[in-house]
Structure formats: structure tokens, C-alpha cells
Amino acid sequence: MMKPRKVTVNLNQCKAVARVIKGVRVKEPLYGEKFEGIAPDFYLVFSAICYDTRGFRIPGTNLHGSHAIFEALMREYHKDPRKISIEYIHRNLTLDEFRKWMQCVENISRVEERYVILKETAKSLIENIGGIDKLLSMDTGEIIKAMNKLKAFTDPLKKKIMVFLKFIHESGMYKVDLSKVIVALDYHLTRIAFRTGMISLNDETLLDRIRNGKKVRIYEDLMIRKAAIEAYTIVGNESGLDAFTVDTIFWNLGRSCCRLEYASCHTCRNERYCTFTKATFYKCEGKCPLSTVCKGAVSKEYRSLKEHFIKTFFY
């Protein structure tokens, strides 16, 4: 007799969520960046070092999390675009210089690790692939396969590869085959998948570890993320929205409505800094748009669920 799966996807709940978001339209590119004149190197560098960004912020701004990393790199790019290039990073970038790039980010962590990963990635991209121009001469499937061999992008579920592809697609510099992509699953999307009931944990020991903020094992992380990706793929298929659009919708919901520390199920608590209304044409009704179908909106038990904890450079 087969053991029950520790994590399951709830098809009916995915369909219910899909019906709600079906009419949502995205209006802003990722991070609101206009893309003109920005080299693909910038987006690859950003994607490579953008992980474990909880608590990051730039003082004097509303920029936090991955936005803080993006802004730090953009400031350096505007000073000298040549320095945010794969060639420069491989040949010339030092740890001291990289630290200076990141010094405007408050609460920045794992700086040396990010530097080492970035250097290894740049070296491999040049020596094994032939550089970023060669990478972008490939079709979407080939890019995914090639990038998955680069140090920063070795995640089996390819989160950061999807972030990079989303940038170059939205910038217009490369036409991504949307049939080849999935959501760039991170902790925001995982949290929403738990709270909405799109995925369920059927292992009480694992559930207790997650509730208590204890680290999960690598195979458990992969198991949870695989289930969540499957759930969002169903949402995309049922709503008719591509993976990049689904990703934008739920990533911004997680940053604004369904936050780790609170959920705006029935009363908005983040109107001033909401990125969801900035990123979409959704007209806010003073509550989370998923409140009519989300299990967390009616159940404190679901609402208290949070993403699992693991230390990784995958996301």
C-alpha cells in the first residue's frame, strides 16, 4: 500500500482561485523598470544574487526585499554600465567592490556567498557557454537547460532562471516561448498556496516544524515547491493566464495583501505601499481579492500558515 503524499494539490481550490484572478490584468513591468538601454547582463546578475532577501531595505525609500537588491545594482549600473557586465564580473570584480555595491542595502546578509556564486556563474557562462550573447541566441528550452548548469541557477525547480526569462521577455530583448516557463516560485507564492488551501500538508510533523519556524529538509522543500508550482500551473491553465502573469499577480499579492506578519483578508492594511494595485489594473475594494475563495479568509488555522524555512541560494 502506497503511503499518502505529504503535500497534495487541491484541484477544486485551484479552480476557484483561477476564477477570481481570471480578469486581473497586469500593467507594470517587474519592478516598474522601463528597460530602455539596459543590457541583459544586468538582469542575469540581479537574478543570480537575488535570494533570501527578507528584511532587506534601502533607508529613505519604500524599497524592500528583492527591490532593494535591484535598486543597489541599478545605482551602480547608472554610474558605469560596463561594471554590471558578465565580462567585468569575471575578470575584475573584487569582494571589496561588491560590498560597496551592496552597502546601501540595510540588513544585507550573505554578501561573500553572493559574491562567490556570482563570480562562479560569470566564469562558467563565459568559459562553458560563450557569454550572454551566445546564451540569448538559443531557444527558450536551450537557455533553461544551459542556465541550470550555472552555479547561481542550479535550482532543480529553476526559480531564478524564470526570473531572468521574465525580465528579458518583458524588456522585449528576447521572445520567450511561454509554453516552456513556470512560475518563479518563492516564499510569497508558497505562503499564498498554503493559506488559500491550493496545497495541503498531510504530515503533522512537517506541519508543526513549519508552524514553529524550524528548518525543513531539502527534499521537503522540493516536495512543497513542486506541489505549489503544480497548483499555480493549474491556476494559469484554468484562468487562461500565462505563467509570467500568474507570477506577477501572486508575487505582488504576497508582498502586499498576504504578508508573513499579517493578511489583509477583509481589511486592507497596506494601501499606502501596495504593489499589487501598482502592478495591475485591479481596483482595490479594501480587502484581498482572494477573500471570497481563500480558506485563510474564514479560518484562523489556515490564515496563520506561513512558508517553510530553509537556508538556500535557490530563492
JSON list of C-alpha atoms in Angstrom, two decimals, residues 34-169:
[
{"chain": "A", "resi": 34, "resn": "LYS", "atom": "CA", "xyz": [11.26, 50.78, -18.19]},
{"chain": "A", "resi": 35, "resn": "PHE", "atom": "CA", "xyz": [14.06, 48.63, -19.61]},
{"chain": "A", "resi": 36, "resn": "GLU", "atom": "CA", "xyz": [15.33, 51.08, -22.24]},
{"chain": "A", "resi": 37, "resn": "GLY", "atom": "CA", "xyz": [19.05, 50.66, -22.82]},
{"chain": "A", "resi": 38, "resn": "ILE", "atom": "CA", "xyz": [19.56, 48.13, -20.04]},
{"chain": "A", "resi": 39, "resn": "ALA", "atom": "CA", "xyz": [21.81, 45.22, -21.01]},
{"chain": "A", "resi": 40, "resn": "PRO", "atom": "CA", "xyz": [20.75, 41.61, -20.40]},
{"chain": "A", "resi": 41, "resn": "ASP", "atom": "CA", "xyz": [23.82, 41.21, -18.17]},
{"chain": "A", "resi": 42, "resn": "PHE", "atom": "CA", "xyz": [22.11, 43.41, -15.58]},
{"chain": "A", "resi": 43, "resn": "TYR", "atom": "CA", "xyz": [19.12, 41.07, -15.31]},
{"chain": "A", "resi": 44, "resn": "LEU", "atom": "CA", "xyz": [21.27, 37.99, -15.13]},
{"chain": "A", "resi": 45, "resn": "VAL", "atom": "CA", "xyz": [23.43, 39.50, -12.37]},
{"chain": "A", "resi": 46, "resn": "PHE", "atom": "CA", "xyz": [20.34, 40.54, -10.43]},
{"chain": "A", "resi": 47, "resn": "SER", "atom": "CA", "xyz": [18.71, 37.13, -10.82]},
{"chain": "A", "resi": 48, "resn": "ALA", "atom": "CA", "xyz": [21.90, 35.37, -9.73]},
{"chain": "A", "resi": 49, "resn": "ILE", "atom": "CA", "xyz": [22.23, 37.16, -6.37]},
{"chain": "A", "resi": 50, "resn": "CYS", "atom": "CA", "xyz": [18.55, 37.70, -5.60]},
{"chain": "A", "resi": 51, "resn": "TYR", "atom": "CA", "xyz": [17.70, 35.18, -2.90]},
{"chain": "A", "resi": 52, "resn": "ASP", "atom": "CA", "xyz": [16.91, 35.19, 0.82]},
{"chain": "A", "resi": 53, "resn": "THR", "atom": "CA", "xyz": [16.03, 38.91, 0.77]},
{"chain": "A", "resi": 54, "resn": "ARG", "atom": "CA", "xyz": [13.74, 39.03, 3.80]},
{"chain": "A", "resi": 55, "resn": "GLY", "atom": "CA", "xyz": [14.30, 42.18, 5.81]},
{"chain": "A", "resi": 56, "resn": "PHE", "atom": "CA", "xyz": [16.39, 43.94, 3.17]},
{"chain": "A", "resi": 57, "resn": "ARG", "atom": "CA", "xyz": [15.54, 47.60, 2.71]},
{"chain": "A", "resi": 58, "resn": "ILE", "atom": "CA", "xyz": [17.01, 50.85, 1.46]},
{"chain": "A", "resi": 59, "resn": "PRO", "atom": "CA", "xyz": [16.64, 53.59, 4.10]},
{"chain": "A", "resi": 60, "resn": "GLY", "atom": "CA", "xyz": [14.69, 56.65, 3.00]},
{"chain": "A", "resi": 61, "resn": "THR", "atom": "CA", "xyz": [12.73, 54.69, 0.41]},
{"chain": "A", "resi": 62, "resn": "ASN", "atom": "CA", "xyz": [9.86, 52.19, 0.31]},
{"chain": "A", "resi": 63, "resn": "LEU", "atom": "CA", "xyz": [12.10, 49.64, -1.37]},
{"chain": "A", "resi": 64, "resn": "HIS", "atom": "CA", "xyz": [12.46, 46.35, 0.43]},
{"chain": "A", "resi": 65, "resn": "GLY", "atom": "CA", "xyz": [13.26, 42.70, -0.23]},
{"chain": "A", "resi": 66, "resn": "SER", "atom": "CA", "xyz": [14.38, 41.98, -3.78]},
{"chain": "A", "resi": 67, "resn": "HIS", "atom": "CA", "xyz": [13.57, 45.58, -4.74]},
{"chain": "A", "resi": 68, "resn": "ALA", "atom": "CA", "xyz": [16.47, 46.67, -2.52]},
{"chain": "A", "resi": 69, "resn": "ILE", "atom": "CA", "xyz": [18.94, 44.43, -4.37]},
{"chain": "A", "resi": 70, "resn": "PHE", "atom": "CA", "xyz": [17.58, 45.66, -7.70]},
{"chain": "A", "resi": 71, "resn": "GLU", "atom": "CA", "xyz": [17.98, 49.30, -6.69]},
{"chain": "A", "resi": 72, "resn": "ALA", "atom": "CA", "xyz": [21.51, 48.77, -5.37]},
{"chain": "A", "resi": 73, "resn": "LEU", "atom": "CA", "xyz": [22.58, 47.24, -8.68]},
{"chain": "A", "resi": 74, "resn": "MET", "atom": "CA", "xyz": [20.75, 49.89, -10.69]},
{"chain": "A", "resi": 75, "resn": "ARG", "atom": "CA", "xyz": [22.60, 52.67, -8.87]},
{"chain": "A", "resi": 76, "resn": "GLU", "atom": "CA", "xyz": [25.91, 51.08, -9.84]},
{"chain": "A", "resi": 77, "resn": "TYR", "atom": "CA", "xyz": [24.69, 50.47, -13.38]},
{"chain": "A", "resi": 78, "resn": "HIS", "atom": "CA", "xyz": [23.88, 54.14, -13.84]},
{"chain": "A", "resi": 79, "resn": "LYS", "atom": "CA", "xyz": [27.37, 55.06, -12.63]},
{"chain": "A", "resi": 80, "resn": "ASP", "atom": "CA", "xyz": [29.09, 52.71, -15.07]},
{"chain": "A", "resi": 81, "resn": "PRO", "atom": "CA", "xyz": [27.10, 50.09, -17.03]},
{"chain": "A", "resi": 82, "resn": "ARG", "atom": "CA", "xyz": [30.29, 48.26, -18.01]},
{"chain": "A", "resi": 83, "resn": "LYS", "atom": "CA", "xyz": [30.81, 47.13, -14.42]},
{"chain": "A", "resi": 84, "resn": "ILE", "atom": "CA", "xyz": [27.50, 45.27, -14.29]},
{"chain": "A", "resi": 85, "resn": "SER", "atom": "CA", "xyz": [28.61, 43.02, -17.12]},
{"chain": "A", "resi": 86, "resn": "ILE", "atom": "CA", "xyz": [29.44, 39.33, -17.08]},
{"chain": "A", "resi": 87, "resn": "GLU", "atom": "CA", "xyz": [32.89, 40.03, -18.53]},
{"chain": "A", "resi": 88, "resn": "TYR", "atom": "CA", "xyz": [33.81, 42.63, -15.90]},
{"chain": "A", "resi": 89, "resn": "ILE", "atom": "CA", "xyz": [32.50, 40.49, -13.06]},
{"chain": "A", "resi": 90, "resn": "HIS", "atom": "CA", "xyz": [34.51, 37.50, -14.26]},
{"chain": "A", "resi": 91, "resn": "ARG", "atom": "CA", "xyz": [37.76, 39.39, -14.88]},
{"chain": "A", "resi": 92, "resn": "ASN", "atom": "CA", "xyz": [37.78, 42.30, -12.44]},
{"chain": "A", "resi": 93, "resn": "LEU", "atom": "CA", "xyz": [35.14, 42.31, -9.70]},
{"chain": "A", "resi": 94, "resn": "THR", "atom": "CA", "xyz": [36.57, 42.05, -6.19]},
{"chain": "A", "resi": 95, "resn": "LEU", "atom": "CA", "xyz": [34.78, 41.25, -2.96]},
{"chain": "A", "resi": 96, "resn": "ASP", "atom": "CA", "xyz": [35.50, 44.77, -1.65]},
{"chain": "A", "resi": 97, "resn": "GLU", "atom": "CA", "xyz": [33.91, 46.33, -4.71]},
{"chain": "A", "resi": 98, "resn": "PHE", "atom": "CA", "xyz": [30.90, 44.03, -4.48]},
{"chain": "A", "resi": 99, "resn": "ARG", "atom": "CA", "xyz": [30.46, 45.00, -0.83]},
{"chain": "A", "resi": 100, "resn": "LYS", "atom": "CA", "xyz": [30.38, 48.65, -1.90]},
{"chain": "A", "resi": 101, "resn": "TRP", "atom": "CA", "xyz": [27.66, 47.85, -4.43]},
{"chain": "A", "resi": 102, "resn": "MET", "atom": "CA", "xyz": [25.54, 46.39, -1.65]},
{"chain": "A", "resi": 103, "resn": "GLN", "atom": "CA", "xyz": [26.35, 48.88, 1.12]},
{"chain": "A", "resi": 104, "resn": "CYS", "atom": "CA", "xyz": [23.15, 50.90, 0.58]},
{"chain": "A", "resi": 105, "resn": "VAL", "atom": "CA", "xyz": [21.05, 47.83, 1.47]},
{"chain": "A", "resi": 106, "resn": "GLU", "atom": "CA", "xyz": [20.20, 47.70, 5.16]},
{"chain": "A", "resi": 107, "resn": "ASN", "atom": "CA", "xyz": [20.23, 44.23, 6.77]},
{"chain": "A", "resi": 108, "resn": "ILE", "atom": "CA", "xyz": [22.04, 42.74, 3.79]},
{"chain": "A", "resi": 109, "resn": "SER", "atom": "CA", "xyz": [23.30, 39.23, 4.52]},
{"chain": "A", "resi": 110, "resn": "ARG", "atom": "CA", "xyz": [25.44, 36.50, 2.94]},
{"chain": "A", "resi": 111, "resn": "VAL", "atom": "CA", "xyz": [27.37, 39.08, 0.93]},
{"chain": "A", "resi": 112, "resn": "GLU", "atom": "CA", "xyz": [30.53, 37.00, 0.46]},
{"chain": "A", "resi": 113, "resn": "GLU", "atom": "CA", "xyz": [28.45, 33.99, -0.56]},
{"chain": "A", "resi": 114, "resn": "ARG", "atom": "CA", "xyz": [26.58, 36.06, -3.15]},
{"chain": "A", "resi": 115, "resn": "TYR", "atom": "CA", "xyz": [29.89, 37.32, -4.48]},
{"chain": "A", "resi": 116, "resn": "VAL", "atom": "CA", "xyz": [31.38, 33.83, -4.83]},
{"chain": "A", "resi": 117, "resn": "ILE", "atom": "CA", "xyz": [28.26, 32.50, -6.53]},
{"chain": "A", "resi": 118, "resn": "LEU", "atom": "CA", "xyz": [28.20, 35.45, -8.93]},
{"chain": "A", "resi": 119, "resn": "LYS", "atom": "CA", "xyz": [31.89, 35.04, -9.83]},
{"chain": "A", "resi": 120, "resn": "GLU", "atom": "CA", "xyz": [31.49, 31.30, -10.43]},
{"chain": "A", "resi": 121, "resn": "THR", "atom": "CA", "xyz": [28.42, 31.92, -12.56]},
{"chain": "A", "resi": 122, "resn": "ALA", "atom": "CA", "xyz": [30.11, 34.57, -14.69]},
{"chain": "A", "resi": 123, "resn": "LYS", "atom": "CA", "xyz": [33.18, 32.37, -15.20]},
{"chain": "A", "resi": 124, "resn": "SER", "atom": "CA", "xyz": [31.10, 29.37, -16.26]},
{"chain": "A", "resi": 125, "resn": "LEU", "atom": "CA", "xyz": [28.86, 31.46, -18.53]},
{"chain": "A", "resi": 126, "resn": "ILE", "atom": "CA", "xyz": [31.89, 32.77, -20.43]},
{"chain": "A", "resi": 127, "resn": "GLU", "atom": "CA", "xyz": [34.02, 29.63, -20.49]},
{"chain": "A", "resi": 128, "resn": "ASN", "atom": "CA", "xyz": [31.35, 26.95, -20.96]},
{"chain": "A", "resi": 129, "resn": "ILE", "atom": "CA", "xyz": [28.59, 28.74, -22.86]},
{"chain": "A", "resi": 130, "resn": "GLY", "atom": "CA", "xyz": [30.44, 31.53, -24.65]},
{"chain": "A", "resi": 131, "resn": "GLY", "atom": "CA", "xyz": [28.91, 34.55, -22.96]},
{"chain": "A", "resi": 132, "resn": "ILE", "atom": "CA", "xyz": [25.50, 36.09, -22.65]},
{"chain": "A", "resi": 133, "resn": "ASP", "atom": "CA", "xyz": [25.08, 36.82, -26.38]},
{"chain": "A", "resi": 134, "resn": "LYS", "atom": "CA", "xyz": [25.60, 33.14, -27.11]},
{"chain": "A", "resi": 135, "resn": "LEU", "atom": "CA", "xyz": [23.08, 32.27, -24.39]},
{"chain": "A", "resi": 136, "resn": "LEU", "atom": "CA", "xyz": [20.45, 34.55, -25.91]},
{"chain": "A", "resi": 137, "resn": "SER", "atom": "CA", "xyz": [21.00, 33.02, -29.36]},
{"chain": "A", "resi": 138, "resn": "MET", "atom": "CA", "xyz": [19.47, 29.79, -28.03]},
{"chain": "A", "resi": 139, "resn": "ASP", "atom": "CA", "xyz": [15.78, 28.88, -27.95]},
{"chain": "A", "resi": 140, "resn": "THR", "atom": "CA", "xyz": [13.94, 29.04, -24.62]},
{"chain": "A", "resi": 141, "resn": "GLY", "atom": "CA", "xyz": [14.36, 25.36, -23.79]},
{"chain": "A", "resi": 142, "resn": "GLU", "atom": "CA", "xyz": [18.08, 25.51, -24.53]},
{"chain": "A", "resi": 143, "resn": "ILE", "atom": "CA", "xyz": [18.52, 28.61, -22.36]},
{"chain": "A", "resi": 144, "resn": "ILE", "atom": "CA", "xyz": [16.82, 26.87, -19.44]},
{"chain": "A", "resi": 145, "resn": "LYS", "atom": "CA", "xyz": [19.00, 23.78, -19.84]},
{"chain": "A", "resi": 146, "resn": "ALA", "atom": "CA", "xyz": [22.22, 25.79, -20.19]},
{"chain": "A", "resi": 147, "resn": "MET", "atom": "CA", "xyz": [21.49, 28.11, -17.26]},
{"chain": "A", "resi": 148, "resn": "ASN", "atom": "CA", "xyz": [20.61, 25.20, -14.99]},
{"chain": "A", "resi": 149, "resn": "LYS", "atom": "CA", "xyz": [24.31, 24.25, -15.13]},
{"chain": "A", "resi": 150, "resn": "LEU", "atom": "CA", "xyz": [25.45, 27.67, -13.88]},
{"chain": "A", "resi": 151, "resn": "LYS", "atom": "CA", "xyz": [26.17, 27.88, -10.14]},
{"chain": "A", "resi": 152, "resn": "ALA", "atom": "CA", "xyz": [23.56, 30.53, -9.31]},
{"chain": "A", "resi": 153, "resn": "PHE", "atom": "CA", "xyz": [20.85, 28.76, -11.29]},
{"chain": "A", "resi": 154, "resn": "THR", "atom": "CA", "xyz": [21.20, 25.11, -10.25]},
{"chain": "A", "resi": 155, "resn": "ASP", "atom": "CA", "xyz": [17.82, 25.02, -8.50]},
{"chain": "A", "resi": 156, "resn": "PRO", "atom": "CA", "xyz": [16.00, 21.92, -9.88]},
{"chain": "A", "resi": 157, "resn": "LEU", "atom": "CA", "xyz": [12.81, 23.98, -9.96]},
{"chain": "A", "resi": 158, "resn": "LYS", "atom": "CA", "xyz": [14.51, 26.84, -11.80]},
{"chain": "A", "resi": 159, "resn": "LYS", "atom": "CA", "xyz": [13.14, 29.81, -9.86]},
{"chain": "A", "resi": 160, "resn": "LYS", "atom": "CA", "xyz": [15.90, 32.28, -10.73]},
{"chain": "A", "resi": 161, "resn": "ILE", "atom": "CA", "xyz": [16.03, 31.14, -14.35]},
{"chain": "A", "resi": 162, "resn": "MET", "atom": "CA", "xyz": [12.36, 32.06, -14.60]},
{"chain": "A", "resi": 163, "resn": "VAL", "atom": "CA", "xyz": [13.06, 35.49, -13.08]},
{"chain": "A", "resi": 164, "resn": "PHE", "atom": "CA", "xyz": [15.73, 36.14, -15.72]},
{"chain": "A", "resi": 165, "resn": "LEU", "atom": "CA", "xyz": [13.49, 34.94, -18.56]},
{"chain": "A", "resi": 166, "resn": "LYS", "atom": "CA", "xyz": [10.68, 37.16, -17.30]},
{"chain": "A", "resi": 167, "resn": "PHE", "atom": "CA", "xyz": [12.93, 40.21, -17.40]},
{"chain": "A", "resi": 168, "resn": "ILE", "atom": "CA", "xyz": [14.29, 39.65, -20.88]},
{"chain": "A", "resi": 169, "resn": "HIS", "atom": "CA", "xyz": [10.80, 38.81, -22.17]}
]
